[in-house]
N, CA, C and O atoms as a DFTB+ gen file, in Angstrom:
548 C
 N C O
     1  1      17.697     -22.664     -14.322
     2  2      16.672     -22.022     -13.532
     3  2      15.822     -21.158     -14.469
     4  3      16.343     -20.508     -15.375
     5  1      14.522     -21.161     -14.238
     6  2      13.612     -20.324     -15.015
     7  2      12.711     -19.567     -14.050
     8  3      12.021     -20.168     -13.226
     9  1      12.726     -18.243     -14.160
    10  2      11.893     -17.408     -13.317
    11  2      11.199     -16.364     -14.176
    12  3      11.666     -16.035     -15.266
    13  1      10.087     -15.847     -13.681
    14  2       9.392     -14.753     -14.348
    15  2       8.561     -14.014     -13.313
    16  3       8.268     -14.538     -12.239
    17  1       8.187     -12.788     -13.656
    18  2       7.291     -12.045     -12.777
    19  2       5.892     -12.616     -12.917
    20  3       5.442     -12.880     -14.032
    21  1       5.206     -12.808     -11.818
    22  2       3.830     -13.306     -11.844
    23  2       2.856     -12.146     -11.736
    24  3       1.931     -12.035     -12.540
    25  1       3.056     -11.279     -10.744
    26  2       2.153     -10.156     -10.495
    27  2       2.965      -8.953     -10.033
    28  3       4.046      -9.102      -9.463
    29  1       2.437      -7.771     -10.282
    30  2       2.974      -6.532      -9.725
    31  2       1.827      -5.901      -8.950
    32  3       0.749      -5.680      -9.502
    33  1       2.055      -5.609      -7.672
    34  2       1.002      -5.033      -6.838
    35  2       0.924      -3.528      -7.062
    36  3       1.940      -2.833      -7.080
    37  1      -0.283      -3.047      -7.230
    38  2      -0.557      -1.632      -7.400
    39  2      -1.541      -1.232      -6.306
    40  3      -2.679      -1.701      -6.290
    41  1      -1.105      -0.369      -5.393
    42  2      -1.966       0.038      -4.282
    43  2      -3.035       0.988      -4.807
    44  3      -2.732       1.981      -5.468
    45  1      -4.298       0.667      -4.500
    46  2      -5.444       1.440      -4.982
    47  2      -6.323       1.865      -3.811
    48  3      -6.250       1.302      -2.719
    49  1      -7.150       2.865      -4.064
    50  2      -8.070       3.366      -3.033
    51  2      -9.292       2.462      -2.903
    52  3      -9.781       2.210      -1.802
    53  1      -9.776       1.978      -4.047
    54  2     -11.021       1.217      -4.070
    55  2     -10.952       0.190      -5.200
    56  3     -10.567       0.522      -6.321
    57  1     -11.320      -1.039      -4.909
    58  2     -11.265      -2.091      -5.932
    59  2     -12.114      -1.745      -7.159
    60  3     -11.635      -1.823      -8.290
    61  1     -13.354      -1.369      -6.935
    62  2     -14.273      -1.197      -8.053
    63  2     -13.905      -0.011      -8.941
    64  3     -14.031      -0.103     -10.162
    65  1     -13.453       1.101      -8.360
    66  2     -13.049       2.224      -9.206
    67  2     -11.793       1.869      -9.994
    68  3     -11.634       2.304     -11.135
    69  1     -10.904       1.085      -9.397
    70  2      -9.692       0.662     -10.106
    71  2     -10.047      -0.293     -11.249
    72  3      -9.510      -0.176     -12.350
    73  1     -10.944      -1.227     -10.987
    74  2     -11.394      -2.139     -12.051
    75  2     -12.029      -1.336     -13.177
    76  3     -11.759      -1.590     -14.351
    77  1     -12.863      -0.378     -12.830
    78  2     -13.516       0.445     -13.844
    79  2     -12.487       1.138     -14.733
    80  3     -12.659       1.187     -15.951
    81  1     -11.426       1.671     -14.144
    82  2     -10.404       2.343     -14.937
    83  2      -9.617       1.357     -15.794
    84  3      -9.508       1.528     -17.008
    85  1      -9.077       0.333     -15.162
    86  2      -8.198      -0.576     -15.906
    87  2      -8.946      -1.407     -16.941
    88  3      -8.437      -1.633     -18.038
    89  1     -10.133      -1.856     -16.608
    90  2     -10.919      -2.654     -17.553
    91  2     -11.729      -1.747     -18.482
    92  3     -11.676      -1.899     -19.702
    93  1     -12.474      -0.811     -17.908
    94  2     -13.357       0.024     -18.709
    95  2     -12.646       1.066     -19.548
    96  3     -13.041       1.323     -20.685
    97  1     -11.604       1.667     -19.003
    98  2     -10.905       2.737     -19.710
    99  2      -9.722       2.221     -20.518
   100  3      -9.591       2.541     -21.699
   101  1      -8.857       1.423     -19.888
   102  2      -7.668       0.944     -20.597
   103  2      -7.910      -0.321     -21.406
   104  3      -7.072      -0.695     -22.227
   105  1      -9.045      -0.991     -21.190
   106  2      -9.341      -2.192     -21.967
   107  2      -8.653      -3.446     -21.477
   108  3      -8.559      -4.432     -22.208
   109  1      -8.167      -3.418     -20.235
   110  2      -7.551      -4.606     -19.665
   111  2      -8.613      -5.680     -19.438
   112  3      -9.811      -5.397     -19.445
   113  1      -8.160      -6.897     -19.240
   114  2      -9.028      -8.022     -18.920
   115  2      -9.026      -8.238     -17.410
   116  3      -7.975      -8.204     -16.770
   117  1     -10.205      -8.458     -16.854
   118  2     -10.300      -8.827     -15.442
   119  2     -10.009     -10.320     -15.354
   120  3     -10.815     -11.142     -15.790
   121  1      -8.875     -10.661     -14.799
   122  2      -8.414     -12.055     -14.723
   123  2      -9.000     -12.759     -13.503
   124  3      -9.373     -13.930     -13.577
   125  1      -9.080     -12.049     -12.386
   126  2      -9.604     -12.640     -11.147
   127  2     -10.184     -11.536     -10.275
   128  3      -9.692     -10.408     -10.257
   129  1     -11.228     -11.885      -9.563
   130  2     -11.815     -11.008      -8.547
   131  2     -12.444     -11.924      -7.512
   132  3     -13.634     -12.236      -7.571
   133  1     -11.621     -12.348      -6.564
   134  2     -12.037     -13.338      -5.580
   135  2     -11.919     -12.767      -4.172
   136  3     -10.899     -12.182      -3.808
   137  1     -12.976     -12.946      -3.389
   138  2     -12.961     -12.504      -2.001
   139  2     -12.120     -13.462      -1.168
   140  3     -12.241     -14.681      -1.291
   141  1     -11.268     -12.900      -0.322
   142  2     -10.408     -13.667       0.572
   143  2     -10.899     -13.443       2.007
   144  3     -10.442     -12.512       2.670
   145  1     -11.822     -14.282       2.497
   146  2     -12.434     -14.017       3.808
   147  2     -11.442     -13.990       4.965
   148  3     -11.636     -13.229       5.913
   149  1     -10.397     -14.790       4.915
   150  2      -9.450     -14.835       6.030
   151  2      -8.778     -13.483       6.254
   152  3      -8.408     -13.148       7.380
   153  1      -8.622     -12.704       5.176
   154  2      -7.974     -11.400       5.299
   155  2      -8.935     -10.253       4.995
   156  3      -8.536      -9.089       4.999
   157  1     -10.191     -10.579       4.734
   158  2     -11.219      -9.591       4.408
   159  2     -10.743      -8.632       3.315
   160  3     -10.781      -7.410       3.462
   161  1     -10.299      -9.232       2.222
   162  2      -9.873      -8.445       1.073
   163  2     -10.195      -9.218      -0.198
   164  3     -10.597     -10.381      -0.153
   165  1     -10.012      -8.557      -1.321
   166  2     -10.230      -9.194      -2.612
   167  2      -8.900      -9.411      -3.316
   168  3      -7.957      -8.636      -3.156
   169  1      -8.847     -10.477      -4.095
   170  2      -7.700     -10.788      -4.936
   171  2      -8.118     -10.408      -6.348
   172  3      -8.810     -11.168      -7.026
   173  1      -7.690      -9.215      -6.789
   174  2      -8.121      -8.671      -8.074
   175  2      -6.915      -8.566      -9.001
   176  3      -5.963      -7.836      -8.725
   177  1      -6.972      -9.303     -10.099
   178  2      -5.905      -9.293     -11.089
   179  2      -6.434      -8.774     -12.411
   180  3      -7.523      -9.153     -12.843
   181  1      -5.663      -7.901     -13.060
   182  2      -5.988      -7.415     -14.394
   183  2      -4.769      -7.597     -15.286
   184  3      -3.631      -7.639     -14.819
   185  1      -5.043      -7.704     -16.598
   186  2      -3.962      -7.885     -17.567
   187  2      -4.293      -7.106     -18.831
   188  3      -5.462      -6.987     -19.200
   189  1      -3.271      -6.575     -19.498
   190  2      -3.527      -5.846     -20.740
   191  2      -4.020      -6.794     -21.832
   192  3      -3.776      -7.999     -21.777
   193  1      -4.723      -6.232     -22.831
   194  2      -5.212      -7.083     -23.909
   195  2      -4.048      -7.774     -24.619
   196  3      -3.007      -7.169     -24.874
   197  1      -4.248      -9.049     -24.930
   198  2      -3.209      -9.813     -25.618
   199  2      -2.109     -10.329     -24.713
   200  3      -1.116     -10.869     -25.200
   201  1      -2.264     -10.175     -23.397
   202  2      -1.259     -10.691     -22.470
   203  2      -1.114     -12.195     -22.690
   204  3      -2.118     -12.907     -22.694
   205  1       0.104     -12.693     -22.874
   206  2       0.258     -14.122     -23.142
   207  2      -0.125     -14.968     -21.932
   208  3      -0.042     -14.495     -20.798
   209  1      -0.543     -16.209     -22.155
   210  2      -0.838     -17.098     -21.029
   211  2       0.363     -17.163     -20.080
   212  3       1.496     -17.383     -20.507
   213  1       0.096     -16.973     -18.813
   214  2       1.167     -16.992     -17.828
   215  2       1.926     -15.682     -17.731
   216  3       2.869     -15.571     -16.947
   217  1       1.525     -14.674     -18.527
   218  2       2.187     -13.371     -18.468
   219  2       1.878     -12.660     -17.164
   220  3       0.880     -12.956     -16.506
   221  1       2.720     -11.739     -16.801
   222  2       2.543     -10.993     -15.559
   223  2       1.227     -10.221     -15.564
   224  3       0.789      -9.723     -16.601
   225  1       0.612     -10.131     -14.404
   226  2      -0.622      -9.383     -14.235
   227  2      -0.414      -8.322     -13.157
   228  3       0.581      -8.337     -12.431
   229  1      -1.369      -7.409     -13.071
   230  2      -1.340      -6.397     -12.019
   231  2      -2.337      -6.790     -10.940
   232  3      -3.509      -7.046     -11.220
   233  1      -1.859      -6.833      -9.715
   234  2      -2.711      -7.081      -8.556
   235  2      -3.181      -5.732      -8.038
   236  3      -2.376      -4.930      -7.564
   237  1      -4.476      -5.481      -8.127
   238  2      -5.045      -4.250      -7.588
   239  2      -5.260      -4.468      -6.095
   240  3      -6.187      -5.167      -5.684
   241  1      -4.400      -3.867      -5.300
   242  2      -4.363      -4.117      -3.856
   243  2      -4.876      -2.888      -3.111
   244  3      -4.203      -1.858      -3.066
   245  1      -6.063      -2.999      -2.529
   246  2      -6.624      -1.873      -1.783
   247  2      -5.763      -1.579      -0.557
   248  3      -5.373      -2.483       0.183
   249  1      -5.480      -0.304      -0.364
   250  2      -4.697       0.110       0.799
   251  2      -5.393      -0.358       2.075
   252  3      -6.595      -0.158       2.252
   253  1      -4.618      -0.983       2.957
   254  2      -5.178      -1.546       4.187
   255  2      -5.077      -0.596       5.376
   256  3      -5.697      -0.830       6.413
   257  1      -4.294       0.480       5.229
   258  2      -4.132       1.423       6.338
   259  2      -3.684       2.777       5.789
   260  3      -3.439       2.918       4.591
   261  1      -3.581       3.762       6.665
   262  2      -3.203       5.116       6.237
   263  2      -1.803       5.166       5.649
   264  3      -1.552       5.917       4.706
   265  1      -0.899       4.384       6.192
   266  2       0.462       4.367       5.667
   267  2       0.471       3.915       4.212
   268  3       1.107       4.546       3.368
   269  1      -0.226       2.834       3.919
   270  2      -0.308       2.349       2.534
   271  2      -1.052       3.358       1.665
   272  3      -0.663       3.590       0.520
   273  1      -2.099       3.951       2.185
   274  2      -2.881       4.914       1.411
   275  2      -2.027       6.099       0.972
   276  3      -2.298       6.704      -0.066
   277  1      -1.018       6.430       1.736
   278  2      -0.136       7.528       1.385
   279  2       0.659       7.295       0.110
   280  3       1.192       8.241      -0.470
   281  1       0.740       6.060      -0.325
   282  2       1.496       5.736      -1.546
   283  2       0.617       5.610      -2.784
   284  3       1.126       5.404      -3.885
   285  1      -0.691       5.732      -2.616
   286  2      -1.581       5.638      -3.776
   287  2      -1.240       6.772      -4.736
   288  3      -1.242       7.942      -4.354
   289  1      -0.951       6.419      -5.968
   290  2      -0.617       7.401      -6.991
   291  2       0.835       7.827      -7.013
   292  3       1.238       8.602      -7.881
   293  1       1.629       7.337      -6.077
   294  2       3.040       7.720      -6.032
   295  2       3.887       6.527      -5.601
   296  3       4.752       6.645      -4.734
   297  1       3.630       5.400      -6.206
   298  2       4.340       4.188      -5.805
   299  2       5.800       4.170      -6.213
   300  3       6.577       3.360      -5.709
   301  1       6.180       5.059      -7.124
   302  2       7.571       5.038      -7.590
   303  2       8.253       6.395      -7.415
   304  3       9.209       6.710      -8.123
   305  1       7.764       7.186      -6.481
   306  2       8.414       8.452      -6.185
   307  2       8.385       9.456      -7.325
   308  3       9.297      10.274      -7.457
   309  1       7.343       9.402      -8.151
   310  2       7.205      10.358      -9.239
   311  2       7.807       9.921     -10.564
   312  3       7.688      10.632     -11.562
   313  1       8.445       8.774     -10.588
   314  2       9.007       8.237     -11.838
   315  2       7.955       7.416     -12.561
   316  3       6.937       7.042     -11.978
   317  1       8.207       7.135     -13.843
   318  2       7.342       6.197     -14.544
   319  2       7.412       4.875     -13.793
   320  3       8.492       4.391     -13.455
   321  1       6.247       4.303     -13.540
   322  2       6.150       3.104     -12.712
   323  2       5.965       1.843     -13.551
   324  3       6.609       0.825     -13.295
   325  1       5.097       1.905     -14.544
   326  2       4.786       0.726     -15.347
   327  2       4.908       1.067     -16.826
   328  3       4.735       2.219     -17.224
   329  1       5.204       0.066     -17.628
   330  2       5.470       0.237     -19.047
   331  2       4.527      -0.666     -19.829
   332  3       4.626      -1.891     -19.760
   333  1       3.610      -0.049     -20.574
   334  2       2.622      -0.792     -21.344
   335  2       3.098      -0.866     -22.787
   336  3       3.047       0.120     -23.523
   337  1       3.561      -2.047     -23.180
   338  2       4.063      -2.258     -24.541
   339  2       2.895      -2.497     -25.481
   340  3       1.953      -3.211     -25.137
   341  1       2.954      -1.899     -26.672
   342  2       1.901      -2.051     -27.667
   343  2       2.495      -2.455     -29.011
   344  3       3.670      -2.217     -29.289
   345  1       1.661      -3.065     -29.828
   346  2       2.081      -3.384     -31.190
   347  2       1.586      -2.332     -32.182
   348  3       1.884      -2.412     -33.374
   349  1       0.822      -1.338     -31.685
   350  2       0.304      -0.272     -32.544
   351  2       0.146       0.991     -31.705
   352  3      -0.906       1.241     -31.117
   353  1       1.214       1.775     -31.666
   354  2       1.225       2.959     -30.816
   355  2       0.096       3.920     -31.163
   356  3      -0.624       4.378     -30.275
   357  1      -0.066       4.229     -32.448
   358  2      -1.067       5.215     -32.869
   359  2      -2.463       4.797     -32.430
   360  3      -3.222       5.626     -31.928
   361  1      -2.813       3.538     -32.608
   362  2      -4.129       3.034     -32.208
   363  2      -4.348       3.201     -30.707
   364  3      -5.378       3.718     -30.274
   365  1      -3.380       2.763     -29.930
   366  2      -3.560       2.767     -28.484
   367  2      -3.441       4.158     -27.878
   368  3      -4.101       4.458     -26.883
   369  1      -2.613       5.003     -28.460
   370  2      -2.538       6.394     -27.994
   371  2      -3.869       7.094     -28.255
   372  3      -4.365       7.828     -27.401
   373  1      -4.447       6.868     -29.432
   374  2      -5.740       7.476     -29.747
   375  2      -6.811       6.981     -28.786
   376  3      -7.678       7.753     -28.379
   377  1      -6.764       5.706     -28.419
   378  2      -7.723       5.167     -27.448
   379  2      -7.611       5.881     -26.112
   380  3      -8.621       6.205     -25.487
   381  1      -6.372       6.129     -25.672
   382  2      -6.175       6.873     -24.420
   383  2      -6.822       8.250     -24.525
   384  3      -7.530       8.678     -23.614
   385  1      -6.578       8.939     -25.632
   386  2      -7.171      10.263     -25.825
   387  2      -8.695      10.184     -25.836
   388  3      -9.372      10.983     -25.188
   389  1      -9.226       9.215     -26.575
   390  2     -10.679       9.066     -26.686
   391  2     -11.330       8.778     -25.341
   392  3     -12.465       9.189     -25.096
   393  1     -10.619       8.078     -24.474
   394  2     -11.153       7.722     -23.155
   395  2     -10.886       8.797     -22.101
   396  3     -11.270       8.643     -20.942
   397  1     -10.230       9.882     -22.505
   398  2      -9.984      10.983     -21.576
   399  2      -8.851      10.738     -20.588
   400  3      -8.790      11.383     -19.542
   401  1      -7.957       9.816     -20.912
   402  2      -6.819       9.539     -20.036
   403  2      -5.873      10.734     -20.063
   404  3      -5.616      11.313     -21.118
   405  1      -5.363      11.091     -18.903
   406  2      -4.456      12.242     -18.794
   407  2      -3.082      11.899     -19.367
   408  3      -2.459      10.910     -18.982
   409  1      -2.628      12.737     -20.291
   410  2      -1.320      12.557     -20.915
   411  2      -0.329      13.470     -20.202
   412  3      -0.548      14.677     -20.102
   413  1       0.738      12.900     -19.719
   414  2       1.779      13.646     -19.008
   415  2       2.850      14.141     -19.976
   416  3       3.360      15.252     -19.836
   417  1       3.186      13.307     -20.959
   418  2       4.198      13.673     -21.948
   419  2       3.744      13.168     -23.311
   420  3       3.443      11.987     -23.482
   421  1       3.700      14.063     -24.257
   422  2       3.236      13.747     -25.608
   423  2       4.153      12.716     -26.268
   424  3       5.288      12.526     -25.831
   425  1       3.664      12.050     -27.317
   426  2       4.480      11.044     -28.007
   427  2       5.807      11.616     -28.496
   428  3       5.895      12.764     -28.932
   429  1       6.820      10.783     -28.408
   430  2       8.155      11.149     -28.880
   431  2       8.816       9.920     -29.477
   432  3       8.558       8.788     -29.067
   433  1       9.661      10.165     -30.439
   434  2      10.465       9.098     -31.034
   435  2      11.790       9.036     -30.289
   436  3      12.411      10.062     -30.008
   437  1      12.204       7.834     -29.980
   438  2      13.491       7.615     -29.337
   439  2      14.201       6.491     -30.096
   440  3      13.599       5.837     -30.947
   441  1      15.460       6.272     -29.791
   442  2      16.207       5.203     -30.465
   443  2      15.521       3.852     -30.320
   444  3      15.584       3.017     -31.222
   445  1      14.875       3.644     -29.197
   446  2      14.271       2.342     -28.906
   447  2      12.828       2.221     -29.382
   448  3      12.287       1.116     -29.407
   449  1      12.177       3.349     -29.767
   450  2      10.800       3.264     -30.233
   451  2      10.023       4.541     -29.993
   452  3      10.605       5.610     -29.812
   453  1       8.699       4.423     -29.993
   454  2       7.796       5.548     -29.775
   455  2       7.214       5.430     -28.378
   456  3       6.811       4.347     -27.954
   457  1       7.171       6.556     -27.659
   458  2       6.745       6.507     -26.267
   459  2       5.974       7.769     -25.895
   460  3       6.267       8.857     -26.389
   461  1       5.001       7.611     -25.031
   462  2       4.284       8.713     -24.397
   463  2       4.049       8.317     -22.946
   464  3       4.008       7.132     -22.616
   465  1       3.896       9.311     -22.088
   466  2       3.635       9.051     -20.667
   467  2       2.198       9.445     -20.368
   468  3       1.759      10.550     -20.688
   469  1       1.469       8.514     -19.745
   470  2       0.107       8.814     -19.310
   471  2      -0.030       8.526     -17.829
   472  3       0.811       7.857     -17.230
   473  1      -1.111       9.044     -17.243
   474  2      -1.363       8.860     -15.820
   475  2      -2.573       7.963     -15.624
   476  3      -3.564       8.075     -16.344
   477  1      -2.486       7.079     -14.652
   478  2      -3.666       6.279     -14.325
   479  2      -4.606       7.120     -13.462
   480  3      -4.342       8.300     -13.233
   481  1      -5.680       6.535     -12.990
   482  2      -6.672       7.306     -12.246
   483  2      -6.140       7.888     -10.951
   484  3      -6.737       8.819     -10.410
   485  1      -5.040       7.369     -10.440
   486  2      -4.478       7.872      -9.189
   487  2      -3.287       8.798      -9.395
   488  3      -2.826       9.447      -8.456
   489  1      -2.787       8.856     -10.638
   490  2      -1.642       9.707     -10.926
   491  2      -0.335       8.962     -11.109
   492  3       0.700       9.590     -11.331
   493  1      -0.352       7.620     -11.022
   494  2       0.856       6.857     -11.324
   495  2       1.214       7.067     -12.787
   496  3       0.338       7.095     -13.652
   497  1       2.505       7.213     -13.059
   498  2       2.966       7.423     -14.420
   499  2       3.219       6.085     -15.116
   500  3       3.819       5.164     -14.561
   501  1       2.738       6.024     -16.345
   502  2       2.912       4.854     -17.211
   503  2       3.550       5.298     -18.512
   504  3       3.273       6.398     -18.992
   505  1       4.396       4.468     -19.089
   506  2       4.824       4.641     -20.472
   507  2       3.921       3.790     -21.347
   508  3       3.684       2.618     -21.053
   509  1       3.419       4.380     -22.423
   510  2       2.862       3.605     -23.537
   511  2       3.988       3.561     -24.539
   512  3       4.477       4.603     -24.977
   513  1       4.409       2.356     -24.909
   514  2       5.614       2.251     -25.722
   515  2       5.467       1.185     -26.805
   516  3       5.004       0.072     -26.556
   517  1       5.870       1.558     -27.994
   518  2       6.019       0.590     -29.083
   519  2       7.505       0.529     -29.397
   520  3       8.075       1.466     -29.956
   521  1       8.119      -0.579     -29.033
   522  2       9.549      -0.728     -29.252
   523  2       9.830      -0.896     -30.740
   524  3       9.085      -1.556     -31.464
   525  1      10.900      -0.294     -31.163
   526  2      11.374      -0.462     -32.533
   527  2      12.075      -1.813     -32.610
   528  3      12.826      -2.194     -31.712
   529  1      11.820      -2.512     -33.676
   530  2      12.527      -3.783     -33.868
   531  2      14.028      -3.489     -33.983
   532  3      14.431      -2.460     -34.526
   533  1      14.816      -4.380     -33.481
   534  2      16.256      -4.175     -33.498
   535  2      16.806      -3.974     -34.919
   536  3      17.753      -3.213     -35.119
   537  1      16.217      -4.651     -35.885
   538  2      16.714      -4.515     -37.262
   539  2      16.249      -3.210     -37.912
   540  3      16.694      -2.884     -39.013
   541  1      15.352      -2.449     -37.245
   542  2      14.901      -1.147     -37.760
   543  2      15.779      -0.006     -37.249
   544  3      15.632       1.130     -37.700
   545  1      16.667      -0.283     -36.336
   546  2      17.491       0.784     -35.736
   547  2      18.605       1.199     -36.666
   548  3      19.394       2.081     -36.329
């Protein structure tokens, strides 16, 4: 059996402001932005730069009601929600700073690599992480 994650849904307030942040600020690629008339919504997928073909994407899902809207920015109960792996921590951390992204926790070295916590436009916590190669431990 072979399985993989296809998409992770991220509840957002507005499609266009979310696209602006993920594409314009974080440098993600807009993979799809298709109107779904049967449900009167858009199918918006974004992926980090260098995402491999068939790699998991983020579905920017506009909140459809007040109950869903209550989870915008707190989809994981205050824990880090998503983990953005990089091949060059210093480069990508500097990009976050240059773009004015809010840093929740400054860079730190851990046994597994270098990590910092940043917030997306809604306040969801993300790890920016460069894993240490196993032979470097």
